[in-house]
Amino acid sequence: MMHVVQRDTEADEAIKLIAPKGYPAERHKVLTRDGFVLTNFRIPHGRSGPGGKAMPGSGADRQPVLLIHGISLSSTCWVINDIDESLAFILADEGYDVWMMNTRGNTFSREHAEYEDNNPRFWQFSWDDFAHGDLPATIAYIKSTTNAKKVHVLGHSQGGTAGLAYLSRKPEAAKDIGVLLAVAPVVYAKYLESPTLVAFSYQANEYLFVSGPMQAVFLGGLCQVPSLIPVCTASTESMFGGSLKYWKVWPSPTSYYNALHWGQIFNEPEPKFMAFNYGPEYDLTKIKAPVVLFTAGRDVLAAPKDMSLVRERLASGGSLAGVHETESFGHMDYIW
């Protein structure tokens, strides 16, 4: 029997970030092939209504765009700002059908067909499983629901990582993806400068920042206490670098294995984009779908040296469709 604790309440809170601003909000449950139940959210059209502005369809009334959050985040990162500063709202008003994925184990995706979320087996996953389980299941669900021929995918940080891993291991999936927008994707992780993640990678201790109990402490109001705000700010900046702070929605849980996966990649003698537990490398030159790469000059996670390798290998394989560089941005500025 599935162990569900306040899931509907949490989903309602996510809906409240969307509906009061004048947008339609839907929740959709997607079952992965290995039994995880993902609660994803959808904004099918903008404030002008279903008959309003729509981009030219690809077999559907509106082109679907799937937004994938990064590590320790959730779909709320796309709707937490004002209307003109939240990507999901901007895309909806531009005529797109906007979908927001929640990867397994985060705030909204804590259900499984067999395991309760307090069972250690529930947490035996890394971002490999986001790439080869959550992403293809969600794309198939969107295509089936909308009758679209293709889905555009935009992934930030680990969300972009998952997209690149999926397309490099399964090049034929290009038939399902219009374009992959990889926004500050963490790939080789050899030159990351985040003090928190560097320390974890060397020590391989429990990754408290993204555990369920730690999330509850932060989201329960710890960082709304004036005297503690400097501590919370320092914690965020040690992980992501300088950026704005959004303590109402950060952090969202993930697994220890997921963090350990990054530790393995960081500790490799040479830059390697590899599967969990020292599995085979992902070959970016095999990607067939067009990829647009977004990089930030002050990024401490998707560091410029790592991004130069990504750019080089995508270009070598012929999939690099464009590069956008913002020198003044840090890792989270694309989102927040």
Tab-separated table of C-alpha atoms in Angstrom:
chain	number	residue	atom	x	y	z
A	1	MET	CA	0.000	0.000	0.000
A	2	MET	CA	1.363	3.434	-0.909
A	3	HIS	CA	2.426	5.716	1.927
A	4	VAL	CA	1.008	9.172	1.156
A	5	VAL	CA	1.498	11.994	3.666
A	6	GLN	CA	-0.211	15.321	2.896
A	7	ARG	CA	0.435	14.895	-0.805
A	8	ASP	CA	-2.879	16.482	-1.812
A	9	THR	CA	-2.265	19.371	0.563
A	10	GLU	CA	1.181	19.967	-0.911
A	11	ALA	CA	-0.213	19.824	-4.453
A	12	ASP	CA	-2.898	22.316	-3.458
A	13	GLU	CA	-0.197	24.693	-2.279
A	14	ALA	CA	1.511	24.419	-5.671
A	15	ILE	CA	-1.792	25.135	-7.425
A	16	LYS	CA	-2.149	28.254	-5.244
A	17	LEU	CA	1.033	29.631	-6.790
A	18	ILE	CA	-0.621	29.454	-10.219
A	19	ALA	CA	-4.414	29.835	-10.145
A	20	PRO	CA	-4.691	33.120	-8.188
A	21	LYS	CA	-2.531	34.796	-10.850
A	22	GLY	CA	-5.161	34.133	-13.497
A	23	TYR	CA	-3.819	30.922	-15.062
A	24	PRO	CA	-5.459	27.505	-15.347
A	25	ALA	CA	-3.675	24.896	-13.252
A	26	GLU	CA	-3.858	21.121	-13.633
A	27	ARG	CA	-2.145	18.258	-11.825
A	28	HIS	CA	-1.295	15.065	-13.677
A	29	LYS	CA	-0.014	11.809	-12.199
A	30	VAL	CA	2.485	9.935	-14.382
A	31	LEU	CA	3.468	6.327	-13.661
A	32	THR	CA	7.045	5.377	-14.541
A	33	ARG	CA	7.948	1.902	-15.722
A	34	ASP	CA	9.578	1.154	-12.347
A	35	GLY	CA	6.534	2.162	-10.307
A	36	PHE	CA	7.142	5.776	-9.261
A	37	VAL	CA	4.181	8.135	-9.406
A	38	LEU	CA	5.162	11.640	-10.471
A	39	THR	CA	2.824	14.537	-9.731
A	40	ASN	CA	3.379	16.983	-12.570
A	41	PHE	CA	1.639	20.315	-13.132
A	42	ARG	CA	0.306	21.917	-16.284
A	43	ILE	CA	-0.658	25.416	-17.416
A	44	PRO	CA	-2.473	24.641	-20.694
A	45	HIS	CA	-2.814	28.267	-21.826
A	46	GLY	CA	-2.212	31.846	-20.785
A	47	ARG	CA	-4.408	34.494	-19.217
A	48	SER	CA	-6.127	35.253	-22.525
A	49	GLY	CA	-7.884	31.883	-22.351
A	50	PRO	CA	-7.930	28.764	-24.521
A	51	GLY	CA	-8.853	30.806	-27.572
A	52	GLY	CA	-6.017	33.273	-27.059
A	53	LYS	CA	-2.529	33.434	-28.480
A	54	ALA	CA	-1.096	30.093	-29.567
A	55	MET	CA	2.185	29.245	-31.209
A	56	PRO	CA	1.878	27.256	-34.456
A	57	GLY	CA	0.975	23.724	-33.417
A	58	SER	CA	2.997	20.577	-33.981
A	59	GLY	CA	-0.041	18.327	-34.278
A	60	ALA	CA	-1.559	19.943	-31.183
A	61	ASP	CA	-3.415	23.195	-30.530
A	62	ARG	CA	-0.426	24.530	-28.642
A	63	GLN	CA	3.155	23.342	-28.650
A	64	PRO	CA	3.893	21.594	-25.339
A	65	VAL	CA	6.975	22.635	-23.391
A	66	LEU	CA	8.259	20.511	-20.502
A	67	LEU	CA	10.178	22.330	-17.757
A	68	ILE	CA	12.478	20.203	-15.562
A	69	HIS	CA	13.814	21.563	-12.273
A	70	GLY	CA	17.288	21.041	-10.838
A	71	ILE	CA	18.597	19.311	-7.728
A	72	SER	CA	16.883	20.247	-4.434
A	73	LEU	CA	14.163	22.115	-6.335
A	74	SER	CA	10.666	21.319	-7.606
A	75	SER	CA	8.192	22.620	-10.173
A	76	THR	CA	7.484	25.609	-7.918
A	77	CYS	CA	10.715	27.241	-9.125
A	78	TRP	CA	8.989	28.059	-12.435
A	79	VAL	CA	6.049	29.949	-10.850
A	80	ILE	CA	7.399	31.490	-7.621
A	81	ASN	CA	8.117	34.937	-9.083
A	82	ASP	CA	5.781	37.590	-10.451
A	83	ILE	CA	4.003	36.911	-13.736
A	84	ASP	CA	6.588	38.701	-15.866
A	85	GLU	CA	9.517	36.965	-14.133
A	86	SER	CA	8.303	33.348	-13.972
A	87	LEU	CA	9.153	31.295	-17.046
A	88	ALA	CA	6.029	29.114	-16.884
A	89	PHE	CA	3.742	32.165	-16.980
A	90	ILE	CA	5.769	33.851	-19.711
A	91	LEU	CA	5.606	30.759	-21.925
A	92	ALA	CA	1.892	30.250	-21.301
A	93	ASP	CA	1.150	33.849	-22.312
A	94	GLU	CA	3.305	33.376	-25.405
A	95	GLY	CA	1.000	30.580	-26.534
A	96	TYR	CA	2.679	27.418	-25.259
A	97	ASP	CA	1.160	24.484	-23.371
A	98	VAL	CA	3.394	24.430	-20.283
A	99	TRP	CA	4.160	21.260	-18.315
A	100	MET	CA	6.299	21.153	-15.166
A	101	MET	CA	7.843	17.858	-14.094
A	102	ASN	CA	8.593	16.785	-10.523
A	103	THR	CA	11.289	14.130	-10.395
A	104	ARG	CA	10.931	11.098	-8.142
A	105	GLY	CA	11.385	11.715	-4.442
A	106	ASN	CA	10.870	15.462	-4.417
A	107	THR	CA	8.114	17.335	-2.560
A	108	PHE	CA	5.363	16.312	-4.997
A	109	SER	CA	6.516	12.892	-6.232
A	110	ARG	CA	6.656	10.711	-3.130
A	111	GLU	CA	4.419	7.838	-4.249
A	112	HIS	CA	5.310	4.388	-5.540
A	113	ALA	CA	3.205	1.451	-6.662
A	114	GLU	CA	4.980	-0.891	-4.228
A	115	TYR	CA	7.132	0.969	-1.681
A	116	GLU	CA	6.261	3.530	0.944
A	117	ASP	CA	8.458	6.598	0.963
A	118	ASN	CA	9.886	5.591	4.343
A	119	ASN	CA	11.236	2.388	2.791
A	120	PRO	CA	14.961	2.593	1.899
A	121	ARG	CA	14.206	0.893	-1.421
A	122	PHE	CA	12.147	3.923	-2.442
A	123	TRP	CA	15.292	6.059	-2.299
A	124	GLN	CA	17.598	3.846	-4.348
A	125	PHE	CA	17.810	6.138	-7.352
A	126	SER	CA	20.086	8.765	-8.871
A	127	TRP	CA	19.643	11.206	-11.734
A	128	ASP	CA	20.161	8.279	-14.135
A	129	ASP	CA	16.604	7.321	-13.210
A	130	PHE	CA	15.316	10.828	-13.889
A	131	ALA	CA	16.868	10.574	-17.356
A	132	HIS	CA	15.726	7.068	-18.284
A	133	GLY	CA	12.586	6.688	-16.153
A	134	ASP	CA	10.913	9.989	-15.286
A	135	LEU	CA	11.656	11.907	-18.493
A	136	PRO	CA	10.522	9.348	-21.116
A	137	ALA	CA	7.392	8.508	-19.096
A	138	THR	CA	6.467	12.177	-18.865
A	139	ILE	CA	7.121	12.864	-22.547
A	140	ALA	CA	4.992	9.872	-23.547
A	141	TYR	CA	2.209	11.071	-21.239
A	142	ILE	CA	2.284	14.603	-22.687
A	143	LYS	CA	2.219	13.326	-26.265
A	144	SER	CA	-0.701	11.044	-25.485
A	145	THR	CA	-2.635	13.786	-23.686
A	146	THR	CA	-2.059	16.549	-26.234
A	147	ASN	CA	-1.657	14.566	-29.484
A	148	ALA	CA	1.504	16.571	-30.115
A	149	LYS	CA	4.125	15.108	-32.411
A	150	LYS	CA	6.975	16.501	-30.337
A	151	VAL	CA	7.607	18.070	-26.939
A	152	HIS	CA	10.087	20.869	-26.356
A	153	VAL	CA	12.169	20.283	-23.211
A	154	LEU	CA	13.824	22.910	-21.040
A	155	GLY	CA	15.917	21.649	-18.151
A	156	HIS	CA	17.787	23.719	-15.608
A	157	SER	CA	20.873	22.340	-13.880
A	158	GLN	CA	20.234	18.636	-13.168
A	159	GLY	CA	17.102	18.904	-15.327
A	160	GLY	CA	19.327	19.737	-18.290
A	161	THR	CA	21.685	16.952	-17.234
A	162	ALA	CA	18.831	14.438	-17.442
A	163	GLY	CA	17.875	15.641	-20.914
A	164	LEU	CA	21.422	15.312	-22.224
A	165	ALA	CA	21.873	11.865	-20.656
A	166	TYR	CA	18.569	10.623	-22.099
A	167	LEU	CA	19.304	11.815	-25.630
A	168	SER	CA	22.904	10.584	-25.618
A	169	ARG	CA	21.884	7.073	-24.539
A	170	LYS	CA	18.794	7.005	-26.765
A	171	PRO	CA	19.484	9.102	-29.895
A	172	GLU	CA	16.265	7.896	-31.541
A	173	ALA	CA	14.308	9.877	-28.916
A	174	ALA	CA	15.006	12.918	-31.098
A	175	LYS	CA	11.756	12.026	-32.865
A	176	ASP	CA	9.883	12.980	-29.673
A	177	ILE	CA	11.752	16.174	-28.751
A	178	GLY	CA	11.546	19.402	-30.732
A	179	VAL	CA	14.502	21.075	-29.017
A	180	LEU	CA	16.367	20.583	-25.749
A	181	LEU	CA	17.159	23.847	-23.974
A	182	ALA	CA	19.910	22.921	-21.515
A	183	VAL	CA	20.127	25.775	-19.015
A	184	ALA	CA	23.302	25.636	-16.911
A	185	PRO	CA	23.387	21.812	-17.053
A	186	VAL	CA	25.844	20.190	-14.650
A	187	VAL	CA	27.651	17.570	-16.725
A	188	TYR	CA	31.324	16.845	-16.114
A	189	ALA	CA	31.395	18.492	-12.648
A	190	LYS	CA	35.180	18.396	-12.580
A	191	TYR	CA	35.605	22.097	-12.033
A	192	LEU	CA	32.634	22.914	-9.797
A	193	GLU	CA	33.397	25.527	-7.153
A	194	SER	CA	30.387	25.180	-4.832
A	195	PRO	CA	31.862	24.797	-1.301
A	196	THR	CA	28.958	22.649	-0.105
A	197	LEU	CA	29.099	20.193	-3.000
A	198	VAL	CA	32.887	20.069	-3.068
A	199	ALA	CA	32.935	19.211	0.650
A	200	PHE	CA	30.309	16.514	0.145
A	201	SER	CA	32.153	15.056	-2.833
A	202	TYR	CA	35.304	14.636	-0.770
A	203	GLN	CA	33.654	13.340	2.403
A	204	ALA	CA	30.587	11.454	1.060
A	205	ASN	CA	28.550	12.111	4.201
A	206	GLU	CA	24.761	12.288	4.339
A	207	TYR	CA	23.479	15.089	2.181
A	208	LEU	CA	21.363	16.874	4.776
A	209	PHE	CA	20.323	19.823	2.667
A	210	VAL	CA	18.037	17.699	0.541
A	211	SER	CA	16.745	15.232	3.119
A	212	GLY	CA	13.087	15.186	4.128
A	213	PRO	CA	13.660	16.276	7.764
A	214	MET	CA	15.931	19.130	6.751
A	215	GLN	CA	13.404	20.288	4.170
A	216	ALA	CA	10.705	20.354	6.833
A	217	VAL	CA	12.884	22.512	9.088
A	218	PHE	CA	13.580	25.053	6.358
A	219	LEU	CA	10.068	25.172	4.900
A	220	GLY	CA	8.559	25.261	8.381
A	221	GLY	CA	9.742	28.823	8.751
A	222	LEU	CA	13.311	28.615	10.021
A	223	CYS	CA	14.538	31.025	7.386
A	224	GLN	CA	11.725	33.508	7.985
A	225	VAL	CA	13.182	34.258	11.441
A	226	PRO	CA	15.033	37.601	11.026
A	227	SER	CA	18.004	36.603	13.171
A	228	LEU	CA	18.568	33.447	11.094
A	229	ILE	CA	18.259	34.966	7.624
A	230	PRO	CA	22.042	35.608	7.329
A	231	VAL	CA	22.727	31.937	8.142
A	232	CYS	CA	20.183	30.759	5.563
A	233	THR	CA	21.578	33.140	2.966
A	234	ALA	CA	25.097	31.856	3.557
A	235	SER	CA	23.842	28.256	3.240
A	236	THR	CA	22.253	28.932	-0.148
A	237	GLU	CA	25.246	30.850	-1.465
A	238	SER	CA	27.652	28.102	-0.371
A	239	MET	CA	25.769	25.664	-2.583
A	240	PHE	CA	24.679	27.738	-5.592
A	241	GLY	CA	26.810	30.878	-5.442
A	242	GLY	CA	25.420	34.387	-5.128
A	243	SER	CA	21.778	34.681	-6.193
A	244	LEU	CA	18.367	35.674	-4.942
A	245	LYS	CA	16.871	33.698	-2.053
A	246	TYR	CA	13.537	31.853	-2.099
A	247	TRP	CA	13.153	30.044	1.170
A	248	LYS	CA	9.441	29.383	0.768
A	249	VAL	CA	10.068	26.651	-1.812
A	250	TRP	CA	13.666	25.532	-1.234
A	251	PRO	CA	14.877	22.891	-0.576
A	252	SER	CA	13.012	19.902	-1.981
A	253	PRO	CA	14.239	16.389	-1.107
A	254	THR	CA	16.268	14.011	-3.229
A	255	SER	CA	18.139	10.781	-2.541
A	256	TYR	CA	21.560	10.203	-1.036
A	257	TYR	CA	22.444	8.155	-4.129
A	258	ASN	CA	21.713	11.164	-6.294
A	259	ALA	CA	24.185	13.321	-4.395
A	260	LEU	CA	26.679	10.431	-4.305
A	261	HIS	CA	26.453	10.190	-8.102
A	262	TRP	CA	27.783	13.739	-8.366
A	263	GLY	CA	30.511	12.919	-5.867
A	264	GLN	CA	31.671	10.059	-8.065
A	265	ILE	CA	31.800	12.281	-11.149
A	266	PHE	CA	33.661	15.039	-9.289
A	267	ASN	CA	36.289	12.651	-7.936
A	268	GLU	CA	37.151	11.076	-11.300
A	269	PRO	CA	40.752	11.937	-12.334
A	270	GLU	CA	39.544	13.108	-15.758
A	271	PRO	CA	36.223	14.784	-16.665
A	272	LYS	CA	33.625	12.062	-17.215
A	273	PHE	CA	29.875	12.239	-17.753
A	274	MET	CA	29.052	8.762	-16.493
A	275	ALA	CA	26.216	6.669	-15.108
A	276	PHE	CA	25.846	5.988	-11.382
A	277	ASN	CA	28.319	3.729	-9.606
A	278	TYR	CA	31.017	4.241	-12.238
A	279	GLY	CA	28.834	3.072	-15.083
A	280	PRO	CA	29.428	3.745	-18.792
A	281	GLU	CA	29.981	7.281	-20.019
A	282	TYR	CA	27.273	9.265	-21.768
A	283	ASP	CA	28.528	10.239	-25.227
A	284	LEU	CA	27.214	13.713	-26.080
A	285	THR	CA	28.325	13.333	-29.697
A	286	LYS	CA	25.527	10.792	-30.243
A	287	ILE	CA	22.697	13.250	-29.564
A	288	LYS	CA	20.497	13.828	-32.621
A	289	ALA	CA	17.969	16.369	-31.283
A	290	PRO	CA	18.902	20.066	-31.517
A	291	VAL	CA	20.370	21.413	-28.258
A	292	VAL	CA	20.585	25.049	-27.215
A	293	LEU	CA	23.058	25.591	-24.378
A	294	PHE	CA	22.743	28.370	-21.779
A	295	THR	CA	25.802	29.159	-19.680
A	296	ALA	CA	26.498	31.596	-16.825
A	297	GLY	CA	29.835	33.310	-16.295
A	298	ARG	CA	29.621	33.197	-12.469
A	299	ASP	CA	28.293	29.649	-12.240
A	300	VAL	CA	29.881	27.576	-9.456
A	301	LEU	CA	28.066	24.325	-10.360
A	302	ALA	CA	27.991	24.297	-14.159
A	303	ALA	CA	31.401	25.956	-14.193
A	304	PRO	CA	32.646	27.628	-17.397
A	305	LYS	CA	35.453	25.048	-17.845
A	306	ASP	CA	32.931	22.200	-17.695
A	307	MET	CA	30.585	24.023	-20.051
A	308	SER	CA	33.342	24.461	-22.612
A	309	LEU	CA	33.681	20.663	-22.743
A	310	VAL	CA	29.931	20.253	-23.178
A	311	ARG	CA	29.871	22.829	-25.939
A	312	GLU	CA	32.804	21.217	-27.733
A	313	ARG	CA	31.310	17.722	-27.692
A	314	LEU	CA	27.814	18.800	-28.709
A	315	ALA	CA	29.306	20.740	-31.609
A	316	SER	CA	31.416	17.726	-32.580
A	317	GLY	CA	28.305	15.578	-32.827
A	318	GLY	CA	26.375	18.183	-34.791
A	319	SER	CA	23.557	18.710	-32.272
A	320	LEU	CA	24.563	22.158	-30.960
A	321	ALA	CA	21.910	24.528	-32.298
A	322	GLY	CA	22.913	27.605	-30.305
A	323	VAL	CA	24.721	28.992	-27.265
A	324	HIS	CA	23.606	31.808	-24.974
A	325	GLU	CA	26.138	33.107	-22.472
A	326	THR	CA	25.296	35.533	-19.639
A	327	GLU	CA	28.535	36.604	-18.014
A	328	SER	CA	26.939	38.271	-14.979
A	329	PHE	CA	24.704	35.322	-13.998
A	330	GLY	CA	25.258	32.698	-11.323
A	331	HIS	CA	23.759	29.216	-11.357
A	332	MET	CA	20.313	30.114	-9.969
A	333	ASP	CA	19.854	33.459	-11.705
A	334	TYR	CA	18.326	31.788	-14.750
A	335	ILE	CA	15.529	30.541	-12.490
A	336	TRP	CA	15.163	33.081	-9.689
